[in-house]
CSV table of C-alpha atoms in Angstrom, one decimal:
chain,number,residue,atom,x,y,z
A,1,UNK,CA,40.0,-27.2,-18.5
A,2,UNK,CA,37.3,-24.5,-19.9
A,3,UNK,CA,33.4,-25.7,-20.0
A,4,UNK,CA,32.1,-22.1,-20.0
A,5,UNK,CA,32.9,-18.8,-21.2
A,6,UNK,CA,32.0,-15.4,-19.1
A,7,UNK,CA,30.5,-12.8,-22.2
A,8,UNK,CA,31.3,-9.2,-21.0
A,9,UNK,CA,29.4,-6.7,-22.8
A,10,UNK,CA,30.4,-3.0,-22.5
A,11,UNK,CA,27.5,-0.3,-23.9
A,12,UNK,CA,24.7,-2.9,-23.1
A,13,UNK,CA,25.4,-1.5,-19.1
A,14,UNK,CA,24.7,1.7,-19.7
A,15,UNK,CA,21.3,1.0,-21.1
A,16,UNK,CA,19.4,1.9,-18.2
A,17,UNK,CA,15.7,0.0,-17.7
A,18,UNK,CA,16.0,-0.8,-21.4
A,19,UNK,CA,19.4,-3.5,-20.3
A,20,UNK,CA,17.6,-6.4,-20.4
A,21,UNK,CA,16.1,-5.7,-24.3
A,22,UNK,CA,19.5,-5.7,-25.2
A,23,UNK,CA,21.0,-8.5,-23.0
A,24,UNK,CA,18.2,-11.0,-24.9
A,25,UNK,CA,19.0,-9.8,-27.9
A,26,UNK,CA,22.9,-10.5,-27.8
A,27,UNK,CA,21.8,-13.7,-26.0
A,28,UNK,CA,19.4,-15.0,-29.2
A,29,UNK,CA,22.8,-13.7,-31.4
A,30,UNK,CA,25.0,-15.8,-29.4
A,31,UNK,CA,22.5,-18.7,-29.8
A,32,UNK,CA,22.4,-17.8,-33.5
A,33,UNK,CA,25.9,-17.9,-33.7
A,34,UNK,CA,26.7,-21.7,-32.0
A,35,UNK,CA,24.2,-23.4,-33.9
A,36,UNK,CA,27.1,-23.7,-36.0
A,37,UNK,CA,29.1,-25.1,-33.9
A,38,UNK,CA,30.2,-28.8,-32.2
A,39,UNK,CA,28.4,-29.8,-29.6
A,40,UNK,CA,25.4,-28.4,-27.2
A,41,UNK,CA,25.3,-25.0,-24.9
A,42,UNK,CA,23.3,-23.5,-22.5
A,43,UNK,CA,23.1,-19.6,-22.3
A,44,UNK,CA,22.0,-18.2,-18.5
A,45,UNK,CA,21.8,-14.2,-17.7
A,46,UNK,CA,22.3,-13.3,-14.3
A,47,UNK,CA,22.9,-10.1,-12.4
A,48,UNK,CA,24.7,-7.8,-15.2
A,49,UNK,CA,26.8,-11.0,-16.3
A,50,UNK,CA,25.8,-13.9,-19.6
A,51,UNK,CA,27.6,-17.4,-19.1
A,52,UNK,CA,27.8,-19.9,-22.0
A,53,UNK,CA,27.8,-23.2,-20.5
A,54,UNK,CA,29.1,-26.5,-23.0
A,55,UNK,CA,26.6,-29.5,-22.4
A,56,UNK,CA,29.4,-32.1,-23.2
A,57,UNK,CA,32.1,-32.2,-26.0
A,58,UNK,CA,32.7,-29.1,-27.8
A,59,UNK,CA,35.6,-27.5,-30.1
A,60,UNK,CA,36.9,-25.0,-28.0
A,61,UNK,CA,38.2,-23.2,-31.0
A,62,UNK,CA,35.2,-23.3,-33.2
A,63,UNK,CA,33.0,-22.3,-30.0
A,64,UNK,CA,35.3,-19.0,-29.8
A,65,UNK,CA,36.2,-18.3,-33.0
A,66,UNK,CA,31.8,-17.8,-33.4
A,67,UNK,CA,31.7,-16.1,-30.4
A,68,UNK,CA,34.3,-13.1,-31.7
A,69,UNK,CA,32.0,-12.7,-34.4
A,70,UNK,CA,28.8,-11.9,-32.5
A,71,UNK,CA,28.3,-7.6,-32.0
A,72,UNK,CA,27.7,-6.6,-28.7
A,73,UNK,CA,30.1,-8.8,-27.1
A,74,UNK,CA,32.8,-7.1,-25.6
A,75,UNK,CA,35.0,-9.7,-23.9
A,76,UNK,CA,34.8,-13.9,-24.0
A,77,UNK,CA,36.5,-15.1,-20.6
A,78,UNK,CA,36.8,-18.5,-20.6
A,79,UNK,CA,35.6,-19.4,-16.8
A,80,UNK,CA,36.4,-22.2,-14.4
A,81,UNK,CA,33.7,-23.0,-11.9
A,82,UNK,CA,34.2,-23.7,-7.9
A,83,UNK,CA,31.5,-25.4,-5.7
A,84,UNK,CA,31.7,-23.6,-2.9
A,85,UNK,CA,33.5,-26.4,-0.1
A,86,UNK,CA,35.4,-24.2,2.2
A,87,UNK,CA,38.4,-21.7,1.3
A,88,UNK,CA,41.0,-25.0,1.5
A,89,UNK,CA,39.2,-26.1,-0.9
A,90,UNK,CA,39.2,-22.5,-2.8
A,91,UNK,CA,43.0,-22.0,-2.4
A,92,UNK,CA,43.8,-25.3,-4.1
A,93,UNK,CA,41.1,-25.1,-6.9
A,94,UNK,CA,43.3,-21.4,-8.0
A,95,UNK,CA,46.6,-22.6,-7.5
A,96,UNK,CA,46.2,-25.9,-9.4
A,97,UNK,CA,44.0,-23.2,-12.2
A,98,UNK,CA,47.5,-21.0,-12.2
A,99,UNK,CA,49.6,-23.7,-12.4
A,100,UNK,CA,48.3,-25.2,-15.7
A,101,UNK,CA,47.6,-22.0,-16.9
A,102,UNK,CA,50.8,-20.1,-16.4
A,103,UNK,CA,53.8,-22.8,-16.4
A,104,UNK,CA,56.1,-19.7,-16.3
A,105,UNK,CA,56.3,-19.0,-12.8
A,106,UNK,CA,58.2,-16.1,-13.4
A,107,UNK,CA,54.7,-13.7,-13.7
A,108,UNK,CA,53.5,-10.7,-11.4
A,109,UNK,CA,49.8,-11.1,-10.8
A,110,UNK,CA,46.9,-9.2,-8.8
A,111,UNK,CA,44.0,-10.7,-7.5
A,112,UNK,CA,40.6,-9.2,-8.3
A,113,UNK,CA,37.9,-10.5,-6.1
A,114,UNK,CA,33.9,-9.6,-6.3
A,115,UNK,CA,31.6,-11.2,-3.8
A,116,UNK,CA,28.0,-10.9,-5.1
A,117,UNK,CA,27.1,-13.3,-2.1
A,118,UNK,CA,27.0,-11.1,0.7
A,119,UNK,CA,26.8,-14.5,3.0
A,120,UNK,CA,30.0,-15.6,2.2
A,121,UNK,CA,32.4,-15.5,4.7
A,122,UNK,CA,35.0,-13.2,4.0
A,123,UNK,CA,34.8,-9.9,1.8
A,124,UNK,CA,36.1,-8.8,-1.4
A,125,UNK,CA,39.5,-7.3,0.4
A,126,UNK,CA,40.0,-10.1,2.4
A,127,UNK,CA,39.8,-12.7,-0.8
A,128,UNK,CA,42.1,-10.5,-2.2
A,129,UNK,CA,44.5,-10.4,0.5
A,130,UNK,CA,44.5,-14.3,1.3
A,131,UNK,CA,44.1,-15.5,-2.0
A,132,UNK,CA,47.4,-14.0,-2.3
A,133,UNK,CA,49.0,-14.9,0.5
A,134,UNK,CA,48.0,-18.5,-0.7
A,135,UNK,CA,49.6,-17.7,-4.3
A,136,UNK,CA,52.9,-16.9,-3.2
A,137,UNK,CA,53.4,-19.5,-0.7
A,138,UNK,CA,52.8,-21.7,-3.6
A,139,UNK,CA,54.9,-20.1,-5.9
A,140,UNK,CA,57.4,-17.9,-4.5
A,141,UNK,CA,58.5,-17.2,-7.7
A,142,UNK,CA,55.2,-14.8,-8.6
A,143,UNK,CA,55.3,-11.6,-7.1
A,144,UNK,CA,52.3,-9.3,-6.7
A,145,UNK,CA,51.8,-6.1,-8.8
A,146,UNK,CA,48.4,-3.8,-8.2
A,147,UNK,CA,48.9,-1.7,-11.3
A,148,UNK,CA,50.3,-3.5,-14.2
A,149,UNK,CA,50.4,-7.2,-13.4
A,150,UNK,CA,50.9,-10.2,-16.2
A,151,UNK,CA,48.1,-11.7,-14.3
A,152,UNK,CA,44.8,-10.5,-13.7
A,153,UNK,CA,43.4,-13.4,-11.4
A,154,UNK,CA,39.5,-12.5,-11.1
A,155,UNK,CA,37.2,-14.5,-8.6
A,156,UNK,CA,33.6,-13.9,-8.8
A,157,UNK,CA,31.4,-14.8,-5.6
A,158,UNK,CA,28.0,-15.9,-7.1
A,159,UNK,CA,25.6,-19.3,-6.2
A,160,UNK,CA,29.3,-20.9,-7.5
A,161,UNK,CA,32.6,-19.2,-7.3
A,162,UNK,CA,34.1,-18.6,-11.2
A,163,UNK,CA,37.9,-17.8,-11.5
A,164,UNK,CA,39.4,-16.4,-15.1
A,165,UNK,CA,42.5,-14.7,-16.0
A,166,UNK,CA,42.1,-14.3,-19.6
A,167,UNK,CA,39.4,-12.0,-21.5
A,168,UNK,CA,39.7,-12.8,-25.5
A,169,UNK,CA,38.4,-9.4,-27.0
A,170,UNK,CA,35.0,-9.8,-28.6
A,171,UNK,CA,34.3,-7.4,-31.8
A,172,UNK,CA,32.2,-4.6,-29.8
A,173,UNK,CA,29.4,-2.7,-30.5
A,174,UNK,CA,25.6,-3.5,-30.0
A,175,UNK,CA,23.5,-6.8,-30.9
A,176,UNK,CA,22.6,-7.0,-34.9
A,177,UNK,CA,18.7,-5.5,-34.6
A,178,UNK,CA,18.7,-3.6,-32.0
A,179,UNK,CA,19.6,-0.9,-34.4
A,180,UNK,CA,16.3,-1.5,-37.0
A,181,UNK,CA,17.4,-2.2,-40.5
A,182,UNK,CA,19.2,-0.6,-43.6
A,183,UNK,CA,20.1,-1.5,-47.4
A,184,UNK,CA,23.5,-2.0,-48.0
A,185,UNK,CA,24.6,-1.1,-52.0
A,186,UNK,CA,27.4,-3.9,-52.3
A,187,UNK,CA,29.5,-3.8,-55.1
A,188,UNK,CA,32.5,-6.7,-55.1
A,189,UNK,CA,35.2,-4.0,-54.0
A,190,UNK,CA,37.2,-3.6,-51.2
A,191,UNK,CA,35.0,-1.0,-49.1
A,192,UNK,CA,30.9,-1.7,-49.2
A,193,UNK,CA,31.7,-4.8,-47.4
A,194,UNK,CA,33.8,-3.1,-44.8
A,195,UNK,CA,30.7,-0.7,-45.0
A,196,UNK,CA,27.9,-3.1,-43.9
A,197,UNK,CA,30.4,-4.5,-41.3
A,198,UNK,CA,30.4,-1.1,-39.6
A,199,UNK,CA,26.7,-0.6,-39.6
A,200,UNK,CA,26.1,-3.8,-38.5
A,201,UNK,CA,27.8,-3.2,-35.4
A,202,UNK,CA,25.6,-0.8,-34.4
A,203,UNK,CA,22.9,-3.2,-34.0
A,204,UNK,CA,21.8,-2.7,-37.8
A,205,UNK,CA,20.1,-5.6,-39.6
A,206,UNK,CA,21.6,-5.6,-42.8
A,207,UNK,CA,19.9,-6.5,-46.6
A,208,UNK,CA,21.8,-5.9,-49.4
A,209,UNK,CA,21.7,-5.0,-53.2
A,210,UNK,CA,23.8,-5.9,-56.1
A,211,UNK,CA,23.6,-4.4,-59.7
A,212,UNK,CA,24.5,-6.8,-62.0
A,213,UNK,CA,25.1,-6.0,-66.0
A,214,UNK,CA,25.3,-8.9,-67.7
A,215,UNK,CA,27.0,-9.7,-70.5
A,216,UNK,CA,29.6,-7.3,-69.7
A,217,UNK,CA,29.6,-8.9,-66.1
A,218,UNK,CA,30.1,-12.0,-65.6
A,219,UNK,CA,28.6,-14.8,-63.6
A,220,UNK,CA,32.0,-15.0,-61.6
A,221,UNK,CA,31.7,-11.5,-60.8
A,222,UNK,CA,28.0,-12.3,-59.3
A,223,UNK,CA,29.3,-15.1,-57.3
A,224,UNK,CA,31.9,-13.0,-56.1
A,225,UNK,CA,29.4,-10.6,-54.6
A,226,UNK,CA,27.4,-13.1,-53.4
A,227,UNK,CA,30.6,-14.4,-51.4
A,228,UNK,CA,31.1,-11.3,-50.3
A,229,UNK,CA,27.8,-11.5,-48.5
A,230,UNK,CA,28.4,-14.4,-47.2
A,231,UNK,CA,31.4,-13.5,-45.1
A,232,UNK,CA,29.9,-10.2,-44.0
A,233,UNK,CA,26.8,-12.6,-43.1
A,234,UNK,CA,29.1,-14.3,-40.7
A,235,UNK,CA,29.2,-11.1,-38.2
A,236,UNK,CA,25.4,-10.1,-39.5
A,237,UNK,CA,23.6,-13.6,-39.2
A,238,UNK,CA,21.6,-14.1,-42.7
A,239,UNK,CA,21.7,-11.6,-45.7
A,240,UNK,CA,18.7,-11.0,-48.1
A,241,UNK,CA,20.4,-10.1,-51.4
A,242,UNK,CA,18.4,-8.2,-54.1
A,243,UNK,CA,20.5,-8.8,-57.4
A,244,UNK,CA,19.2,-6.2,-59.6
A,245,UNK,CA,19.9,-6.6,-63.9
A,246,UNK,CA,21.1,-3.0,-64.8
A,247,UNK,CA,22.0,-3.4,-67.9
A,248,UNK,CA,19.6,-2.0,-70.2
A,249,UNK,CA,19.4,1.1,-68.0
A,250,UNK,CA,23.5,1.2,-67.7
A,251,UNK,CA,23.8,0.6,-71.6
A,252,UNK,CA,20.5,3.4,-72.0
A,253,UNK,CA,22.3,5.7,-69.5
A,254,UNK,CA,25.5,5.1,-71.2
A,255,UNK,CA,24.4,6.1,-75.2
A,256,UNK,CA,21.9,9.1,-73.9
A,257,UNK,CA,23.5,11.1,-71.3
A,258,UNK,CA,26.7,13.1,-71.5
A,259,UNK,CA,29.6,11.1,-71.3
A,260,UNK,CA,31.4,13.2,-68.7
A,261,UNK,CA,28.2,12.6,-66.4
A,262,UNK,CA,27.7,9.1,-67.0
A,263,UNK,CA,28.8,7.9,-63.2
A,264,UNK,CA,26.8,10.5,-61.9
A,265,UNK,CA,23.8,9.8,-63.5
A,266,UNK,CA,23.9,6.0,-63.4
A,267,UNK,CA,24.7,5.9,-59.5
A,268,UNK,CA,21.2,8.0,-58.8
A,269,UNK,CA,19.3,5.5,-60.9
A,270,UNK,CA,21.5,3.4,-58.5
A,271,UNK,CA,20.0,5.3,-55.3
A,272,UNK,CA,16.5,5.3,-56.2
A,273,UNK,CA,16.7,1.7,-57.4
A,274,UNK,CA,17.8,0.7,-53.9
A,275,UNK,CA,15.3,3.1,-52.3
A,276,UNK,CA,12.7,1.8,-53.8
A,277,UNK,CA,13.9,-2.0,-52.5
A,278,UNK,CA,14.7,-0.4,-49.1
A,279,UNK,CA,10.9,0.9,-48.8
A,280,UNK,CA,9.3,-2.0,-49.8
A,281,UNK,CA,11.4,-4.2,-47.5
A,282,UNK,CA,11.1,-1.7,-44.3
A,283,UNK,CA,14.7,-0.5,-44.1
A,284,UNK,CA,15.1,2.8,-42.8
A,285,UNK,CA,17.9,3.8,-44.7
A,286,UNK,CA,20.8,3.5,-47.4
A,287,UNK,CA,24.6,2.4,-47.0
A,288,UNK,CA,26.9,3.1,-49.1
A,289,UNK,CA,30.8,2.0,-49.2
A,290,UNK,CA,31.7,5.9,-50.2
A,291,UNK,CA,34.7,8.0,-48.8
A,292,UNK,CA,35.1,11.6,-49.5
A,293,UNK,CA,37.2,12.3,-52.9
A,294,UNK,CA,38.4,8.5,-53.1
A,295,UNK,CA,37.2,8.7,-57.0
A,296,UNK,CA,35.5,11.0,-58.9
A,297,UNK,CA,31.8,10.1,-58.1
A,298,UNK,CA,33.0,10.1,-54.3
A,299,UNK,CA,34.0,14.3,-53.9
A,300,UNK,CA,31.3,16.0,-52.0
A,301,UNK,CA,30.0,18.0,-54.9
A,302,UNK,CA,29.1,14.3,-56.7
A,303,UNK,CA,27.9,13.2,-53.0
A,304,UNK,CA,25.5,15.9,-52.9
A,305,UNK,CA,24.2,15.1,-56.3
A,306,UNK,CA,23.8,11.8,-55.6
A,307,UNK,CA,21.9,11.9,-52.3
A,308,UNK,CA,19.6,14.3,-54.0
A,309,UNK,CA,17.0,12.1,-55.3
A,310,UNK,CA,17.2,10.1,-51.8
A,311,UNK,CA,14.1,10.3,-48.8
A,312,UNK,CA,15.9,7.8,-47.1
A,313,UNK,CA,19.0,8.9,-45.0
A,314,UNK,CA,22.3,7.6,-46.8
A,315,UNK,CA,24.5,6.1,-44.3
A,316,UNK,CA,28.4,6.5,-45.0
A,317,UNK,CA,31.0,4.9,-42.0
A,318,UNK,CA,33.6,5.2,-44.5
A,319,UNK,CA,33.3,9.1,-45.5
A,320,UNK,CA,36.7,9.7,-43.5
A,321,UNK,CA,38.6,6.5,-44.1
A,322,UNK,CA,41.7,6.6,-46.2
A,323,UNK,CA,42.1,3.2,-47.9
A,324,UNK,CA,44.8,1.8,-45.8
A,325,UNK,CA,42.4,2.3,-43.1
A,326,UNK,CA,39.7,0.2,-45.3
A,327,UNK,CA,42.2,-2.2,-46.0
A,328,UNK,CA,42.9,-3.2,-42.4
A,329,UNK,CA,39.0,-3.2,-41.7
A,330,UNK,CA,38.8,-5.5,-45.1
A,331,UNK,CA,41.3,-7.9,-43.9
A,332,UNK,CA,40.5,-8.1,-40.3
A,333,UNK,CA,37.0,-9.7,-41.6
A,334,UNK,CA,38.8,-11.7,-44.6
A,335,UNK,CA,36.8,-9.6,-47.2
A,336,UNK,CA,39.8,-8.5,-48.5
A,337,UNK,CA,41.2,-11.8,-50.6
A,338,UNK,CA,37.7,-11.9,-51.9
A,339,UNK,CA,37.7,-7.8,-52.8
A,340,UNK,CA,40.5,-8.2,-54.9
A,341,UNK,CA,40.2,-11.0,-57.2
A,342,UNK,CA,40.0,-9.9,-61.0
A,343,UNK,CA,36.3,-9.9,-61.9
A,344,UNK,CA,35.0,-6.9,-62.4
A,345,UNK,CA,31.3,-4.6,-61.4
A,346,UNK,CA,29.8,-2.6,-63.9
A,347,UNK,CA,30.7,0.4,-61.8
A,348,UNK,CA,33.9,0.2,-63.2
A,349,UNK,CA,33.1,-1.3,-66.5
A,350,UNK,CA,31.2,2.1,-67.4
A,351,UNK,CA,33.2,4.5,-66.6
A,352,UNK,CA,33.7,7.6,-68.0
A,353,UNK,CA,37.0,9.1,-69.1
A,354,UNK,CA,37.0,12.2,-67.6
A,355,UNK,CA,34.1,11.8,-65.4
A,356,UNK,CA,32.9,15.6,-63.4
A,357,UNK,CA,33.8,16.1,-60.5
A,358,UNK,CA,32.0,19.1,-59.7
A,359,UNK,CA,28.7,18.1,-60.8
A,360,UNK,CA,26.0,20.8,-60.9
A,361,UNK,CA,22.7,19.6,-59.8
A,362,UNK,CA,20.6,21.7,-61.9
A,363,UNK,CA,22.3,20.7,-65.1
A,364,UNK,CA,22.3,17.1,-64.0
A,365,UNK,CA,18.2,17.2,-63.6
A,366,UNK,CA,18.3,19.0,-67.0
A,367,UNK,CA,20.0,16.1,-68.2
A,368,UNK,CA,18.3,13.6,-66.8
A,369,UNK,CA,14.6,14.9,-67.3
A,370,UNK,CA,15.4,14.4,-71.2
A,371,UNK,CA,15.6,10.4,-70.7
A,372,UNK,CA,13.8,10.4,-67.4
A,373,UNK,CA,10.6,8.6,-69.0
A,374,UNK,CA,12.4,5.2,-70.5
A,375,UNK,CA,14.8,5.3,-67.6
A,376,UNK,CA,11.8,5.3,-65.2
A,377,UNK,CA,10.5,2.6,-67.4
A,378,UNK,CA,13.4,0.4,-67.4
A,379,UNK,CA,13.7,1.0,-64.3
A,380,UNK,CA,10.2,-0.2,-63.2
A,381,UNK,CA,11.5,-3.3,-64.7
A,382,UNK,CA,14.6,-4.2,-63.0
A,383,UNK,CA,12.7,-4.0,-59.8
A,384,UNK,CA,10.0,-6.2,-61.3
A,385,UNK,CA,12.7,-9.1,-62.2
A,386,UNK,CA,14.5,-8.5,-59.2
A,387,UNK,CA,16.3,-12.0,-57.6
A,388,UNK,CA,16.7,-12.6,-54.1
A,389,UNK,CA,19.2,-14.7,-52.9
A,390,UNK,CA,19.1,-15.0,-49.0
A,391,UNK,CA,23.1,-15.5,-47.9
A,392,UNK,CA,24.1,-16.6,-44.9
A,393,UNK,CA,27.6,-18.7,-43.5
């Protein structure tokens, strides 16, 4: 029945002169996002509204499934269109839309008209009014109900008059780079991909870095990260992926510092390593999978002591999450199966047994300033052998 799909936005209308920056950026991510899909589209703006429009053939599935993954989209209401032949005409294009549509007759339903087309005969209240009056005498089993009907019947009065009843929720949020860019830290657990997600909805572009210690990681765990990026890059179009080797300065780190500091210690050579990336690559800022006292390097003592040899703002959409609540986020973007599967990162490879909690600063940079000039070192060359791996679906 469907050849085009209605995208409702929701912030995008609020942007003031600014609107139409946005409304072509969601437009070039909805392009973006059916290249991968059967058959050919057409995508038209007009007056606060964005129609996708099938050329032919097309999986009607596929062609929403896509669609729920672009940001900024709000609702996808698949859309009949009406050549405008009289209101006979009209009346028997809605009830024959109803009919297929709804074969339980047993429904309440509310007709919402909007005439953008000022010439058009009757008004907004009087579509409403007949349209109904046509609905019932066609099936006098419906019955009407203003404030919580089964049916919302919406008819739009435009060059062509479009009828839907059904708005399939999009995934929110504003159009991947309207936000700028930022450097996500992904590990292959449960929460930096839910992390990137998240920022991503704001209209973030997202790049990514993994730290990789081979032999004590293993190519499997790699690929796993690398699959992680590629369903996040699903919902984020493309992902360049720095895959850092950390291992000299992990195993350095790990034989020089104080064992109960080891975390610490290894996740700000972490930071600075994915600073460093995020400068040279025009980010404009860290993300970080983090929530507040989850684990040892995560209570706000360790966060501060981390962020401390940061420039860049660290962003953390998880700091309040409890894990359930990371879980459903995880699942709801099939990260989750991925998260879980038994090949381990060398965050939690290296870990301390009784890791601080309390970290003091000072005594860290005390620390640190002994080993400072062969970490610095080895650090200079990770980011010299960096690999980048561009990711996408």
């Amino acid at each position: 029945m469907f050849t085009a799909f209605l995208i409702k936005y929701a912030e995008i209308g609020i942007k003031g002169k600014n609107r139409y920056l946005f409304e072509d950026a969601l437009i070039a991510q909805i392009k973006h996002a059916l290249k991968k899909c059967e058959g050919a589209f057409a995508i038209r703006k007009t007056m606060g509204r964005i129609f996708v429009e099938a050329q032919g053939d097309f999986d009607y599935d596929e062609t929403v499934e896509h669609l729920k993954r672009v940001f900024g989209i709000w609702g996808i209401c698949p859309v009949i269109y009406v050549e405008d032949e009289g209101w006979e005409k009209l009346c028997e294009k809605v009830i024959a839309y109803l009919g297929e549509m709804y074969p339980d007759r047993s429904r309440t339903f509310k007709v919402n008209a909007r005439r953008s087309r000022k010439n058009y005969p009757k008004d907004s209240m009087e579509i409403n009014r007949d349209m109904g009056e046509a609905i019932l005498n066609a099936y006098p089993q419906m019955h009407v109900d203003v404030h919580h009907p089964d049916i919302l019947l919406n008819i739009e009065v435009r060059e062509k008059i479009y009828v839907y009843s059904e708005t399939i929720p999009g995934p929110g949020g504003m159009p991947v780079g309207t936000g700028g860019k930022a450097l996500l830290l992904l590990s292959g657990g449960i929460d930096s991909p839910v992390a990137g997600y998240m920022i991503a909805k704001r209209g973030v572009k997202i790049d990514a870095v993994y730290f990789h210690a081979p032999p004590y990681t293993s190519d499997r765990a790699r690929q796993k990260v690398v699959d992680l990026a590629r369903l996040v890059s699903r919902y984020t179009g493309p992902i360049y992926l720095h895959v850092i080797n950390f291992t000299d300065l992990q195993m350095y780190i790990y034989e020089n510092a104080p064992h109960e500091e080891l975390t610490i210690i290894m996740r700000r050579y972490m930071m600075r390593i994915a600073e460093a990336i995020a400068k040279q690559t025009q980010c404009l800022g860290l993300i970080t999978g983090e929530s507040i006292g989850q684990v040892a390097s995560q209570t706000m003592s360790s966060l501060i002591a981390t962020n401390e040899v940061c420039e860049l703002p660290v962003y953390r959409p998880l700091i309040g999450f409890d894990k359930e609540e990371i879980v459903e986020v995880a699942k709801k973007i099939d990260t989750y199966e991925t998260s879980i599967q038994p090949f381990e990162d060398c965050c939690t490879i290296f870990v301390a047994k009784h890791p601080v909690t309390k970290p003091n600063v000072n005594i860290i940079r005390k620390h640190e300033k002994h080993i400072a000039d062969k970490l610095d070192e080895l650090m200079r060359v990770a980011l010299e052998t960096d690999e980048l791996v561009i990711v996408s679906e």
